[in-house]
Amino acid sequence: MNLPIRTLGVAPNAWGVNQDIADITRPPKTPQPVILSTETKTLRLDLAKTAILIIDMQNDFCHPDGWLAHIGVDVSRARQPIEPLQTLLPALRAAGVPVIWVNWGNRPDLLNISASSLHVYNPTGDGVGLGDPLPKNGAKVLMAGSWAAAVVEELPQLPTDVRVDKYRMSGFWDTPLDSILRNLGTTTILFAGVNADQCVLTTLCDANFLGYDCVLVKDCTATTSPAYCWLATLYNVKQCFGFVTDTAAMLTALNNSESTEGNK
């Protein structure tokens, strides 16, 4: 009697198993090739192997009552990606592209945070740093589960989205992000969020070092750093680590995919 085959794992990195058989062939996803214009080259990429990472679009960095605003930073620039993301994310979800929110969200005991990381947020030791309550609302700075670490309300998260807490500027250090991406069959990553020259860039660099294809969506990322930091980020991404595109080019690619053209 043929026993039913059951799935173990997350497609496309899944097995089919029963008492007698382990099918480890991992059938591929149906390709979804699109043509995407970037500032340096035209890319032909597969949406079925693509995910978007939205990095640190959270209250502590983007809200006028968050930590950055508390220390005197004008967060208006950190809010610039909100509107483009409101346009792009529904289109990516409709195309089946995984949406992954990578937010700084620490453990309450901060046991995996070094003194050097603490120093970035509290250089004098007597200010409001990681895990400390914000004077305006008592939310604990960048602590997982707090208002401070939550995504800004203008960017709704869906149950099908993926959430990853990070504890360094790079989203890959000490997190399950790489394992998640590989289980999803991801080879190309779109990057969005803040700050472009810090958490976005370090995550993008690590992705490049791990062998992923990296595409920065220019208007979906921003920084509160000086303009030369933004320009240097764009230069380095295009020169060393990947490609730079924008929402308009992404929407054009999504609306003119090869699979769509073939069905007309």
Short mmCIF file of N, CA and C in Angstrom, two decimals, residues 34-115:
data_model
loop_
_atom_site.label_atom_id
_atom_site.label_comp_id
_atom_site.label_asym_id
_atom_site.label_seq_id
_atom_site.Cartn_x
_atom_site.Cartn_y
_atom_site.Cartn_z
N VAL A 34 11.35 39.00 -13.85
CA VAL A 34 11.00 40.37 -14.19
C VAL A 34 12.26 41.10 -14.62
N ILE A 35 12.07 42.19 -15.34
CA ILE A 35 13.17 43.05 -15.75
C ILE A 35 13.12 44.32 -14.92
N LEU A 36 14.19 44.60 -14.18
CA LEU A 36 14.24 45.74 -13.27
C LEU A 36 15.37 46.68 -13.67
N SER A 37 15.02 47.93 -13.85
CA SER A 37 16.03 48.95 -14.14
C SER A 37 16.68 49.42 -12.85
N THR A 38 18.01 49.51 -12.85
CA THR A 38 18.73 50.09 -11.73
C THR A 38 19.64 51.20 -12.25
N GLU A 39 20.33 51.86 -11.34
CA GLU A 39 21.15 53.00 -11.74
C GLU A 39 22.42 52.59 -12.48
N THR A 40 22.76 51.31 -12.46
CA THR A 40 23.98 50.87 -13.14
C THR A 40 23.73 49.83 -14.23
N LYS A 41 22.76 48.93 -14.02
CA LYS A 41 22.49 47.88 -14.99
C LYS A 41 21.01 47.53 -15.00
N THR A 42 20.59 46.89 -16.08
CA THR A 42 19.26 46.30 -16.12
C THR A 42 19.36 44.88 -15.59
N LEU A 43 18.51 44.55 -14.61
CA LEU A 43 18.56 43.23 -13.99
C LEU A 43 17.40 42.37 -14.49
N ARG A 44 17.67 41.12 -14.70
CA ARG A 44 16.62 40.12 -14.85
C ARG A 44 16.65 39.28 -13.58
N LEU A 45 15.61 39.42 -12.77
CA LEU A 45 15.60 38.72 -11.49
C LEU A 45 14.31 37.92 -11.35
N ASP A 46 14.34 36.98 -10.41
CA ASP A 46 13.23 36.06 -10.21
C ASP A 46 12.50 36.45 -8.93
N LEU A 47 11.26 36.93 -9.05
CA LEU A 47 10.47 37.29 -7.88
C LEU A 47 10.24 36.11 -6.95
N ALA A 48 10.23 34.90 -7.50
CA ALA A 48 10.03 33.71 -6.68
C ALA A 48 11.19 33.46 -5.74
N LYS A 49 12.33 34.09 -6.01
CA LYS A 49 13.52 33.95 -5.16
C LYS A 49 13.90 35.27 -4.50
N THR A 50 12.93 36.19 -4.41
CA THR A 50 13.18 37.53 -3.90
C THR A 50 12.40 37.78 -2.62
N ALA A 51 13.00 38.52 -1.70
CA ALA A 51 12.33 38.98 -0.48
C ALA A 51 12.71 40.43 -0.25
N ILE A 52 11.88 41.16 0.49
CA ILE A 52 12.24 42.52 0.89
C ILE A 52 12.45 42.57 2.39
N LEU A 53 13.54 43.22 2.81
CA LEU A 53 13.81 43.49 4.22
C LEU A 53 13.52 44.95 4.50
N ILE A 54 12.63 45.21 5.46
CA ILE A 54 12.40 46.58 5.91
C ILE A 54 13.04 46.71 7.28
N ILE A 55 14.04 47.55 7.37
CA ILE A 55 14.92 47.59 8.53
C ILE A 55 14.63 48.82 9.39
N ASP A 56 14.28 48.58 10.65
CA ASP A 56 14.20 49.62 11.69
C ASP A 56 13.22 50.76 11.41
N MET A 57 12.13 50.47 10.69
CA MET A 57 11.10 51.50 10.53
C MET A 57 10.21 51.47 11.78
N GLN A 58 10.82 51.82 12.91
CA GLN A 58 10.16 51.65 14.19
C GLN A 58 10.11 52.98 14.93
N ASN A 59 9.29 53.00 15.97
CA ASN A 59 9.01 54.26 16.65
C ASN A 59 10.24 54.95 17.20
N ASP A 60 11.18 54.20 17.75
CA ASP A 60 12.35 54.84 18.33
C ASP A 60 13.18 55.61 17.31
N PHE A 61 13.09 55.21 16.05
CA PHE A 61 13.87 55.88 15.01
C PHE A 61 13.04 56.83 14.14
N CYS A 62 11.74 56.62 14.09
CA CYS A 62 10.92 57.34 13.10
C CYS A 62 9.78 58.16 13.69
N HIS A 63 9.52 58.04 14.97
CA HIS A 63 8.38 58.74 15.57
C HIS A 63 8.88 59.96 16.37
N PRO A 64 8.15 61.06 16.35
CA PRO A 64 8.58 62.25 17.09
C PRO A 64 8.63 62.07 18.60
N ASP A 65 8.06 60.98 19.12
CA ASP A 65 8.17 60.68 20.55
C ASP A 65 9.16 59.56 20.85
N GLY A 66 9.92 59.14 19.83
CA GLY A 66 10.86 58.04 20.01
C GLY A 66 12.23 58.49 20.50
N TRP A 67 13.16 57.52 20.55
CA TRP A 67 14.48 57.77 21.14
C TRP A 67 15.29 58.79 20.35
N LEU A 68 15.33 58.66 19.02
CA LEU A 68 16.11 59.61 18.23
C LEU A 68 15.63 61.04 18.46
N ALA A 69 14.31 61.23 18.44
CA ALA A 69 13.77 62.57 18.68
C ALA A 69 14.12 63.04 20.09
N HIS A 70 14.13 62.10 21.04
CA HIS A 70 14.46 62.46 22.43
C HIS A 70 15.86 63.06 22.54
N ILE A 71 16.80 62.55 21.76
CA ILE A 71 18.16 63.07 21.85
C ILE A 71 18.38 64.25 20.88
N GLY A 72 17.31 64.74 20.28
CA GLY A 72 17.40 65.97 19.50
C GLY A 72 17.55 65.80 18.00
N VAL A 73 17.35 64.59 17.48
CA VAL A 73 17.48 64.35 16.05
C VAL A 73 16.16 64.67 15.35
N ASP A 74 16.25 65.35 14.21
CA ASP A 74 15.07 65.60 13.38
C ASP A 74 14.73 64.31 12.65
N VAL A 75 13.61 63.68 13.01
CA VAL A 75 13.26 62.38 12.44
C VAL A 75 12.43 62.51 11.16
N SER A 76 12.24 63.70 10.66
CA SER A 76 11.42 63.85 9.45
C SER A 76 12.03 63.09 8.29
N ARG A 77 13.36 63.06 8.19
CA ARG A 77 13.98 62.31 7.10
C ARG A 77 13.81 60.80 7.29
N ALA A 78 13.80 60.34 8.53
CA ALA A 78 13.60 58.91 8.78
C ALA A 78 12.19 58.47 8.41
N ARG A 79 11.28 59.41 8.31
CA ARG A 79 9.90 59.10 7.95
C ARG A 79 9.67 59.11 6.44
N GLN A 80 10.64 59.58 5.67
CA GLN A 80 10.45 59.68 4.22
C GLN A 80 10.14 58.35 3.54
N PRO A 81 10.68 57.20 4.00
CA PRO A 81 10.34 55.93 3.33
C PRO A 81 8.90 55.47 3.54
N ILE A 82 8.17 56.06 4.47
CA ILE A 82 6.84 55.54 4.80
C ILE A 82 5.92 55.55 3.59
N GLU A 83 5.81 56.68 2.91
CA GLU A 83 4.88 56.78 1.78
C GLU A 83 5.27 55.86 0.62
N PRO A 84 6.55 55.83 0.20
CA PRO A 84 6.90 54.87 -0.86
C PRO A 84 6.63 53.41 -0.47
N LEU A 85 6.89 53.06 0.79
CA LEU A 85 6.63 51.69 1.23
C LEU A 85 5.14 51.38 1.24
N GLN A 86 4.32 52.38 1.56
CA GLN A 86 2.87 52.17 1.51
C GLN A 86 2.41 51.81 0.10
N THR A 87 3.14 52.30 -0.90
CA THR A 87 2.83 51.99 -2.30
C THR A 87 3.42 50.65 -2.73
N LEU A 88 4.67 50.40 -2.35
CA LEU A 88 5.40 49.25 -2.86
C LEU A 88 5.00 47.93 -2.20
N LEU A 89 4.80 47.94 -0.89
CA LEU A 89 4.58 46.68 -0.19
C LEU A 89 3.34 45.92 -0.65
N PRO A 90 2.20 46.59 -0.87
CA PRO A 90 1.04 45.82 -1.38
C PRO A 90 1.32 45.17 -2.73
N ALA A 91 2.08 45.84 -3.59
CA ALA A 91 2.39 45.27 -4.90
C ALA A 91 3.31 44.06 -4.75
N LEU A 92 4.27 44.13 -3.85
CA LEU A 92 5.17 42.99 -3.63
C LEU A 92 4.41 41.82 -3.01
N ARG A 93 3.55 42.10 -2.05
CA ARG A 93 2.76 41.02 -1.45
C ARG A 93 1.89 40.34 -2.50
N ALA A 94 1.29 41.15 -3.38
CA ALA A 94 0.43 40.59 -4.42
C ALA A 94 1.22 39.68 -5.36
N ALA A 95 2.51 39.95 -5.51
CA ALA A 95 3.37 39.12 -6.36
C ALA A 95 3.96 37.94 -5.60
N GLY A 96 3.61 37.80 -4.32
CA GLY A 96 4.10 36.67 -3.53
C GLY A 96 5.49 36.85 -2.96
N VAL A 97 6.00 38.09 -2.95
CA VAL A 97 7.34 38.36 -2.41
C VAL A 97 7.25 38.47 -0.88
N PRO A 98 8.01 37.67 -0.13
CA PRO A 98 7.96 37.75 1.33
C PRO A 98 8.38 39.13 1.83
N VAL A 99 7.63 39.65 2.80
CA VAL A 99 7.93 40.92 3.45
C VAL A 99 8.47 40.60 4.83
N ILE A 100 9.70 41.02 5.09
CA ILE A 100 10.38 40.67 6.34
C ILE A 100 10.75 41.97 7.08
N TRP A 101 10.19 42.14 8.27
CA TRP A 101 10.47 43.30 9.11
C TRP A 101 11.62 42.95 10.05
N VAL A 102 12.70 43.70 9.94
CA VAL A 102 13.88 43.47 10.77
C VAL A 102 14.01 44.67 11.70
N ASN A 103 13.63 44.48 12.95
CA ASN A 103 13.59 45.57 13.92
C ASN A 103 14.57 45.34 15.05
N TRP A 104 15.17 46.43 15.52
CA TRP A 104 15.99 46.34 16.72
C TRP A 104 15.06 46.11 17.90
N GLY A 105 15.20 44.92 18.53
CA GLY A 105 14.34 44.58 19.67
C GLY A 105 15.10 43.73 20.66
N ASN A 106 15.64 44.36 21.71
CA ASN A 106 16.54 43.68 22.64
C ASN A 106 15.83 42.81 23.67
N ARG A 107 16.58 41.89 24.24
CA ARG A 107 16.14 41.15 25.42
C ARG A 107 16.01 42.12 26.59
N PRO A 108 15.08 41.88 27.51
CA PRO A 108 14.96 42.77 28.68
C PRO A 108 16.23 42.82 29.53
N ASP A 109 16.98 41.70 29.58
CA ASP A 109 18.17 41.69 30.44
C ASP A 109 19.43 42.18 29.72
N LEU A 110 19.34 42.43 28.41
CA LEU A 110 20.47 42.94 27.62
C LEU A 110 21.72 42.07 27.73
N LEU A 111 21.54 40.77 27.98
CA LEU A 111 22.70 39.91 28.21
C LEU A 111 23.54 39.69 26.96
N ASN A 112 22.98 39.91 25.78
CA ASN A 112 23.78 39.72 24.57
C ASN A 112 24.25 41.05 23.98
N ILE A 113 24.17 42.12 24.74
CA ILE A 113 24.58 43.44 24.27
C ILE A 113 25.89 43.83 24.94
N SER A 114 26.87 44.19 24.13
CA SER A 114 28.19 44.56 24.65
C SER A 114 28.21 46.00 25.14
N ALA A 115 29.23 46.33 25.90
CA ALA A 115 29.40 47.70 26.38
C ALA A 115 29.55 48.68 25.21
#
